[in-house]
Amino acid sequence: MKTFNKKGVWAWSELAKYILALLFIIAGFAFIDRIRGVSEDVYNKELCQISVILNAKIKRPILGSEHTPIDCPTRYVDIDLDRIAEEVPERDMRHETPIRCRKGFMGMPADGVDLDDEESVNCFVETVNSYIADLHFDCWDQFGAGRLAVFGWESTERKCVICSVVNFDEVVSADIDQAYLQENPYDDYLRSNSPPGHDITYYQYLLDDADTVDLPYFDYTYDDDLAIVFMNEYEGRIRNLIEKFGAPIKCAGKWGFYKVTGEGDTCEVGQLMEDLAAPPEYINQNDLTRYQEVTSYCDVLK
């Protein structure tokens, strides 16, 4: 007859309980940290959205220049093989998201990527595509998806906001074959997945007024820093006023666009207020581009 060491069985049973409890505690801390990061992102985005709405709705009289500045600080993202770190210095906010693409204990997901496992590398590519897609979506969404007349109307300069800057650690470009990214391109991810709470794809949501003729193809490589940018430009408020009313003059002690109807200080506004009541023509766009190229097509960085 076989006999069992009951004391040994009990000891192993207790040890297993401690191990499981430790695993749950570790998972709990990771979950709490993730929730904290999500709540910080939501808070940051809501502050930005409020300032954008105020900026769009409240303009200075006549010229339509900005009255309320936007409050949308840049999000700085660093990506390596183990984690994605995001920081917003102006908000004193920082959090990390682990990249869990390795098979760990008992087949459970573990931090990092196994470079010898094709499935693991594809998981890394998908994880990064997903994170960048959410950054791209947040940028366009916090500016009203192109439907708000933000910034001033007074010039035709193209004004830009850099919503996010993404930096890939050197180890990513060195160890991840670009062929994996070509097989799972960012543009395909946008066309195949939807933002949380939306029935349309990321790609459909990100289309702007400039995409009515040529549809965009969004792409990137691990070799370059990326910038996710919101862009705005108007037809030129002051230019149109000068063409219609001439240069601004001083009349009755005030500068403005007037029609002089008599001698001295006798002036009238004429059709000016009626013309100003019509909204100016504007176009809003979004883009994912190399960070080095932003200044080449943005006249003003807000």
PDB file of C-alpha atoms in Angstrom, residues 97-286:
ATOM      1  CA  THR A  97       1.701  50.320 -21.065  1.00  0.00           C
ATOM      2  CA  PRO A  98       3.468  46.942 -21.157  1.00  0.00           C
ATOM      3  CA  ILE A  99       3.865  45.174 -24.491  1.00  0.00           C
ATOM      4  CA  ARG A 100       2.811  41.613 -23.665  1.00  0.00           C
ATOM      5  CA  CYS A 101       3.700  39.524 -26.701  1.00  0.00           C
ATOM      6  CA  ARG A 102       5.774  36.698 -25.197  1.00  0.00           C
ATOM      7  CA  LYS A 103       4.501  33.423 -23.833  1.00  0.00           C
ATOM      8  CA  GLY A 104       5.316  33.249 -20.158  1.00  0.00           C
ATOM      9  CA  PHE A 105       4.516  30.899 -17.279  1.00  0.00           C
ATOM     10  CA  MET A 106       1.874  28.316 -18.266  1.00  0.00           C
ATOM     11  CA  GLY A 107       1.434  30.070 -21.612  1.00  0.00           C
ATOM     12  CA  MET A 108       0.253  33.311 -20.039  1.00  0.00           C
ATOM     13  CA  PRO A 109       1.183  36.568 -21.843  1.00  0.00           C
ATOM     14  CA  ALA A 110       4.439  38.064 -20.603  1.00  0.00           C
ATOM     15  CA  ASP A 111       6.147  41.404 -21.154  1.00  0.00           C
ATOM     16  CA  GLY A 112       8.305  41.832 -24.238  1.00  0.00           C
ATOM     17  CA  VAL A 113       8.544  40.167 -27.630  1.00  0.00           C
ATOM     18  CA  ASP A 114      10.185  36.913 -28.722  1.00  0.00           C
ATOM     19  CA  LEU A 115      12.166  37.882 -31.821  1.00  0.00           C
ATOM     20  CA  ASP A 116      12.427  34.224 -32.875  1.00  0.00           C
ATOM     21  CA  ASP A 117       8.655  33.738 -32.842  1.00  0.00           C
ATOM     22  CA  GLU A 118       6.778  35.141 -35.863  1.00  0.00           C
ATOM     23  CA  GLU A 119       3.483  35.214 -33.971  1.00  0.00           C
ATOM     24  CA  SER A 120       5.105  37.209 -31.164  1.00  0.00           C
ATOM     25  CA  VAL A 121       6.592  39.775 -33.573  1.00  0.00           C
ATOM     26  CA  ASN A 122       3.235  40.162 -35.349  1.00  0.00           C
ATOM     27  CA  CYS A 123       1.676  40.751 -31.925  1.00  0.00           C
ATOM     28  CA  PHE A 124       4.180  43.583 -31.357  1.00  0.00           C
ATOM     29  CA  VAL A 125       3.327  45.184 -34.715  1.00  0.00           C
ATOM     30  CA  GLU A 126      -0.406  44.936 -33.976  1.00  0.00           C
ATOM     31  CA  THR A 127       0.019  46.404 -30.480  1.00  0.00           C
ATOM     32  CA  VAL A 128       1.962  49.404 -31.778  1.00  0.00           C
ATOM     33  CA  ASN A 129      -0.475  49.966 -34.667  1.00  0.00           C
ATOM     34  CA  SER A 130      -3.350  49.935 -32.186  1.00  0.00           C
ATOM     35  CA  TYR A 131      -1.689  52.453 -29.863  1.00  0.00           C
ATOM     36  CA  ILE A 132      -0.822  54.863 -32.681  1.00  0.00           C
ATOM     37  CA  ALA A 133      -4.349  54.540 -34.120  1.00  0.00           C
ATOM     38  CA  ASP A 134      -5.788  55.649 -30.772  1.00  0.00           C
ATOM     39  CA  LEU A 135      -3.413  58.633 -30.675  1.00  0.00           C
ATOM     40  CA  HIS A 136      -4.441  59.524 -34.241  1.00  0.00           C
ATOM     41  CA  PHE A 137      -8.135  59.209 -33.377  1.00  0.00           C
ATOM     42  CA  ASP A 138      -7.787  61.310 -30.210  1.00  0.00           C
ATOM     43  CA  CYS A 139      -6.078  64.111 -32.131  1.00  0.00           C
ATOM     44  CA  TRP A 140      -8.843  64.406 -34.733  1.00  0.00           C
ATOM     45  CA  ASP A 141     -11.625  63.805 -32.224  1.00  0.00           C
ATOM     46  CA  GLN A 142     -10.523  66.449 -29.720  1.00  0.00           C
ATOM     47  CA  PHE A 143     -10.659  69.053 -32.507  1.00  0.00           C
ATOM     48  CA  GLY A 144     -14.248  68.158 -33.360  1.00  0.00           C
ATOM     49  CA  ALA A 145     -13.341  65.818 -36.248  1.00  0.00           C
ATOM     50  CA  GLY A 146     -12.806  68.839 -38.494  1.00  0.00           C
ATOM     51  CA  ARG A 147     -16.189  70.460 -37.857  1.00  0.00           C
ATOM     52  CA  LEU A 148     -15.050  73.389 -35.677  1.00  0.00           C
ATOM     53  CA  ALA A 149     -13.747  76.738 -36.953  1.00  0.00           C
ATOM     54  CA  VAL A 150     -10.787  76.927 -34.598  1.00  0.00           C
ATOM     55  CA  PHE A 151      -8.071  79.605 -34.386  1.00  0.00           C
ATOM     56  CA  GLY A 152      -8.267  83.070 -35.926  1.00  0.00           C
ATOM     57  CA  TRP A 153      -9.817  84.043 -39.243  1.00  0.00           C
ATOM     58  CA  GLU A 154      -7.391  86.876 -39.898  1.00  0.00           C
ATOM     59  CA  SER A 155      -4.778  85.145 -42.042  1.00  0.00           C
ATOM     60  CA  THR A 156      -4.282  82.392 -44.587  1.00  0.00           C
ATOM     61  CA  GLU A 157      -1.351  80.865 -42.693  1.00  0.00           C
ATOM     62  CA  ARG A 158      -1.618  77.150 -42.065  1.00  0.00           C
ATOM     63  CA  LYS A 159      -1.786  76.667 -38.304  1.00  0.00           C
ATOM     64  CA  CYS A 160      -0.828  73.313 -36.807  1.00  0.00           C
ATOM     65  CA  VAL A 161      -0.992  71.541 -33.476  1.00  0.00           C
ATOM     66  CA  ILE A 162       1.329  68.604 -32.868  1.00  0.00           C
ATOM     67  CA  CYS A 163      -0.945  66.290 -30.908  1.00  0.00           C
ATOM     68  CA  SER A 164       1.601  63.501 -30.406  1.00  0.00           C
ATOM     69  CA  VAL A 165       5.246  62.727 -31.062  1.00  0.00           C
ATOM     70  CA  VAL A 166       6.178  59.039 -31.290  1.00  0.00           C
ATOM     71  CA  ASN A 167       9.769  57.904 -30.852  1.00  0.00           C
ATOM     72  CA  PHE A 168      10.919  54.350 -31.564  1.00  0.00           C
ATOM     73  CA  ASP A 169      13.864  53.125 -29.518  1.00  0.00           C
ATOM     74  CA  GLU A 170      16.876  52.129 -31.620  1.00  0.00           C
ATOM     75  CA  VAL A 171      16.396  48.505 -30.591  1.00  0.00           C
ATOM     76  CA  VAL A 172      12.999  48.454 -32.348  1.00  0.00           C
ATOM     77  CA  SER A 173      14.342  49.474 -35.760  1.00  0.00           C
ATOM     78  CA  ALA A 174      17.378  47.222 -35.254  1.00  0.00           C
ATOM     79  CA  ASP A 175      15.567  44.058 -34.119  1.00  0.00           C
ATOM     80  CA  ILE A 176      12.140  44.218 -35.797  1.00  0.00           C
ATOM     81  CA  ASP A 177      12.304  43.478 -39.515  1.00  0.00           C
ATOM     82  CA  GLN A 178      10.404  46.149 -41.473  1.00  0.00           C
ATOM     83  CA  ALA A 179       8.914  43.302 -43.505  1.00  0.00           C
ATOM     84  CA  TYR A 180       6.595  42.552 -40.573  1.00  0.00           C
ATOM     85  CA  LEU A 181       5.264  46.108 -40.725  1.00  0.00           C
ATOM     86  CA  GLN A 182       4.834  45.839 -44.492  1.00  0.00           C
ATOM     87  CA  GLU A 183       2.805  42.652 -44.010  1.00  0.00           C
ATOM     88  CA  ASN A 184       0.657  44.343 -41.337  1.00  0.00           C
ATOM     89  CA  PRO A 185       0.592  48.000 -42.472  1.00  0.00           C
ATOM     90  CA  TYR A 186      -0.851  50.762 -40.356  1.00  0.00           C
ATOM     91  CA  ASP A 187      -3.276  51.746 -43.126  1.00  0.00           C
ATOM     92  CA  ASP A 188      -4.754  48.226 -43.119  1.00  0.00           C
ATOM     93  CA  TYR A 189      -5.224  48.415 -39.352  1.00  0.00           C
ATOM     94  CA  LEU A 190      -7.123  51.704 -39.706  1.00  0.00           C
ATOM     95  CA  ARG A 191      -9.369  50.246 -42.401  1.00  0.00           C
ATOM     96  CA  SER A 192     -10.084  47.033 -40.471  1.00  0.00           C
ATOM     97  CA  ASN A 193     -10.707  48.270 -36.910  1.00  0.00           C
ATOM     98  CA  SER A 194     -13.061  50.726 -35.232  1.00  0.00           C
ATOM     99  CA  PRO A 195     -12.473  53.247 -32.434  1.00  0.00           C
ATOM    100  CA  PRO A 196     -14.178  52.392 -29.124  1.00  0.00           C
ATOM    101  CA  GLY A 197     -17.847  53.321 -29.228  1.00  0.00           C
ATOM    102  CA  HIS A 198     -17.969  53.848 -33.007  1.00  0.00           C
ATOM    103  CA  ASP A 199     -19.537  51.783 -35.792  1.00  0.00           C
ATOM    104  CA  ILE A 200     -17.196  53.105 -38.488  1.00  0.00           C
ATOM    105  CA  THR A 201     -13.519  52.322 -38.918  1.00  0.00           C
ATOM    106  CA  TYR A 202     -10.622  54.493 -37.801  1.00  0.00           C
ATOM    107  CA  TYR A 203      -9.939  55.221 -41.466  1.00  0.00           C
ATOM    108  CA  GLN A 204     -13.477  56.447 -42.144  1.00  0.00           C
ATOM    109  CA  TYR A 205     -13.431  58.637 -39.045  1.00  0.00           C
ATOM    110  CA  LEU A 206     -10.085  60.215 -39.960  1.00  0.00           C
ATOM    111  CA  LEU A 207     -11.121  61.323 -43.466  1.00  0.00           C
ATOM    112  CA  ASP A 208     -11.111  65.118 -43.780  1.00  0.00           C
ATOM    113  CA  ASP A 209     -12.265  67.730 -46.318  1.00  0.00           C
ATOM    114  CA  ALA A 210      -9.046  67.407 -48.295  1.00  0.00           C
ATOM    115  CA  ASP A 211      -9.678  63.706 -48.903  1.00  0.00           C
ATOM    116  CA  THR A 212     -12.609  64.123 -51.291  1.00  0.00           C
ATOM    117  CA  VAL A 213     -10.414  63.688 -54.378  1.00  0.00           C
ATOM    118  CA  ASP A 214      -7.439  61.558 -53.341  1.00  0.00           C
ATOM    119  CA  LEU A 215      -7.900  59.123 -50.477  1.00  0.00           C
ATOM    120  CA  PRO A 216      -4.921  59.102 -48.102  1.00  0.00           C
ATOM    121  CA  TYR A 217      -2.636  56.171 -47.383  1.00  0.00           C
ATOM    122  CA  PHE A 218      -1.326  56.322 -43.818  1.00  0.00           C
ATOM    123  CA  ASP A 219       2.032  54.670 -43.262  1.00  0.00           C
ATOM    124  CA  TYR A 220       5.173  54.838 -41.131  1.00  0.00           C
ATOM    125  CA  THR A 221       8.443  53.022 -40.411  1.00  0.00           C
ATOM    126  CA  TYR A 222      10.364  52.331 -37.214  1.00  0.00           C
ATOM    127  CA  ASP A 223      13.312  54.404 -38.470  1.00  0.00           C
ATOM    128  CA  ASP A 224      11.738  57.848 -38.011  1.00  0.00           C
ATOM    129  CA  ASP A 225      10.128  59.828 -35.221  1.00  0.00           C
ATOM    130  CA  LEU A 226       6.454  60.387 -36.005  1.00  0.00           C
ATOM    131  CA  ALA A 227       4.168  63.374 -35.505  1.00  0.00           C
ATOM    132  CA  ILE A 228       0.376  63.255 -35.421  1.00  0.00           C
ATOM    133  CA  VAL A 229      -0.773  66.709 -36.501  1.00  0.00           C
ATOM    134  CA  PHE A 230      -3.976  68.746 -36.666  1.00  0.00           C
ATOM    135  CA  MET A 231      -3.909  71.457 -39.370  1.00  0.00           C
ATOM    136  CA  ASN A 232      -6.190  74.423 -40.051  1.00  0.00           C
ATOM    137  CA  GLU A 233      -6.296  77.234 -42.602  1.00  0.00           C
ATOM    138  CA  TYR A 234      -8.800  79.930 -43.616  1.00  0.00           C
ATOM    139  CA  GLU A 235      -9.418  81.786 -46.840  1.00  0.00           C
ATOM    140  CA  GLY A 236      -8.041  84.951 -45.211  1.00  0.00           C
ATOM    141  CA  ARG A 237     -10.395  87.251 -43.337  1.00  0.00           C
ATOM    142  CA  ILE A 238      -8.396  90.478 -43.476  1.00  0.00           C
ATOM    143  CA  ARG A 239      -7.411  89.963 -47.099  1.00  0.00           C
ATOM    144  CA  ASN A 240     -11.067  89.657 -48.117  1.00  0.00           C
ATOM    145  CA  LEU A 241     -12.061  92.715 -46.092  1.00  0.00           C
ATOM    146  CA  ILE A 242      -9.312  94.836 -47.646  1.00  0.00           C
ATOM    147  CA  GLU A 243     -10.348  93.715 -51.133  1.00  0.00           C
ATOM    148  CA  LYS A 244     -13.938  94.752 -50.436  1.00  0.00           C
ATOM    149  CA  PHE A 245     -13.573  97.838 -48.227  1.00  0.00           C
ATOM    150  CA  GLY A 246      -9.981  98.990 -48.759  1.00  0.00           C
ATOM    151  CA  ALA A 247      -7.368  99.334 -46.042  1.00  0.00           C
ATOM    152  CA  PRO A 248      -8.578  99.941 -42.469  1.00  0.00           C
ATOM    153  CA  ILE A 249      -8.932 103.635 -41.580  1.00  0.00           C
ATOM    154  CA  LYS A 250      -9.463 105.638 -38.403  1.00  0.00           C
ATOM    155  CA  CYS A 251     -12.945 107.100 -38.254  1.00  0.00           C
ATOM    156  CA  ALA A 252     -14.703 108.667 -35.271  1.00  0.00           C
ATOM    157  CA  GLY A 253     -11.645 107.837 -33.197  1.00  0.00           C
ATOM    158  CA  LYS A 254     -11.714 104.117 -34.004  1.00  0.00           C
ATOM    159  CA  TRP A 255      -9.840 101.954 -36.452  1.00  0.00           C
ATOM    160  CA  GLY A 256     -11.902  99.690 -38.675  1.00  0.00           C
ATOM    161  CA  PHE A 257     -13.189  98.893 -42.161  1.00  0.00           C
ATOM    162  CA  TYR A 258     -15.589 101.717 -43.052  1.00  0.00           C
ATOM    163  CA  LYS A 259     -17.116 103.543 -45.982  1.00  0.00           C
ATOM    164  CA  VAL A 260     -16.626 107.291 -45.631  1.00  0.00           C
ATOM    165  CA  THR A 261     -19.929 108.982 -46.529  1.00  0.00           C
ATOM    166  CA  GLY A 262     -19.084 112.598 -45.812  1.00  0.00           C
ATOM    167  CA  GLU A 263     -16.460 114.982 -44.623  1.00  0.00           C
ATOM    168  CA  GLY A 264     -14.780 114.701 -41.264  1.00  0.00           C
ATOM    169  CA  ASP A 265     -15.752 111.830 -39.021  1.00  0.00           C
ATOM    170  CA  THR A 266     -18.983 110.845 -40.751  1.00  0.00           C
ATOM    171  CA  CYS A 267     -18.668 107.102 -41.452  1.00  0.00           C
ATOM    172  CA  GLU A 268     -20.949 104.139 -41.818  1.00  0.00           C
ATOM    173  CA  VAL A 269     -20.372 100.420 -41.654  1.00  0.00           C
ATOM    174  CA  GLY A 270     -22.369  99.656 -44.777  1.00  0.00           C
ATOM    175  CA  GLN A 271     -22.455  95.931 -45.590  1.00  0.00           C
ATOM    176  CA  LEU A 272     -19.560  95.087 -43.300  1.00  0.00           C
ATOM    177  CA  MET A 273     -21.508  93.466 -40.465  1.00  0.00           C
ATOM    178  CA  GLU A 274     -23.671  91.529 -42.899  1.00  0.00           C
ATOM    179  CA  ASP A 275     -20.566  90.120 -44.571  1.00  0.00           C
ATOM    180  CA  LEU A 276     -18.985  89.232 -41.228  1.00  0.00           C
ATOM    181  CA  ALA A 277     -22.073  87.286 -40.222  1.00  0.00           C
ATOM    182  CA  ALA A 278     -21.270  84.649 -42.846  1.00  0.00           C
ATOM    183  CA  PRO A 279     -18.794  82.022 -41.600  1.00  0.00           C
ATOM    184  CA  PRO A 280     -15.401  82.090 -43.326  1.00  0.00           C
ATOM    185  CA  GLU A 281     -14.303  79.249 -45.538  1.00  0.00           C
ATOM    186  CA  TYR A 282     -11.862  76.970 -43.741  1.00  0.00           C
ATOM    187  CA  ILE A 283     -10.402  73.517 -43.999  1.00  0.00           C
ATOM    188  CA  ASN A 284      -9.231  71.239 -41.192  1.00  0.00           C
ATOM    189  CA  GLN A 285      -6.952  68.267 -41.768  1.00  0.00           C
ATOM    190  CA  ASN A 286      -5.096  65.581 -39.838  1.00  0.00           C
TER     191      ASN A 286
END
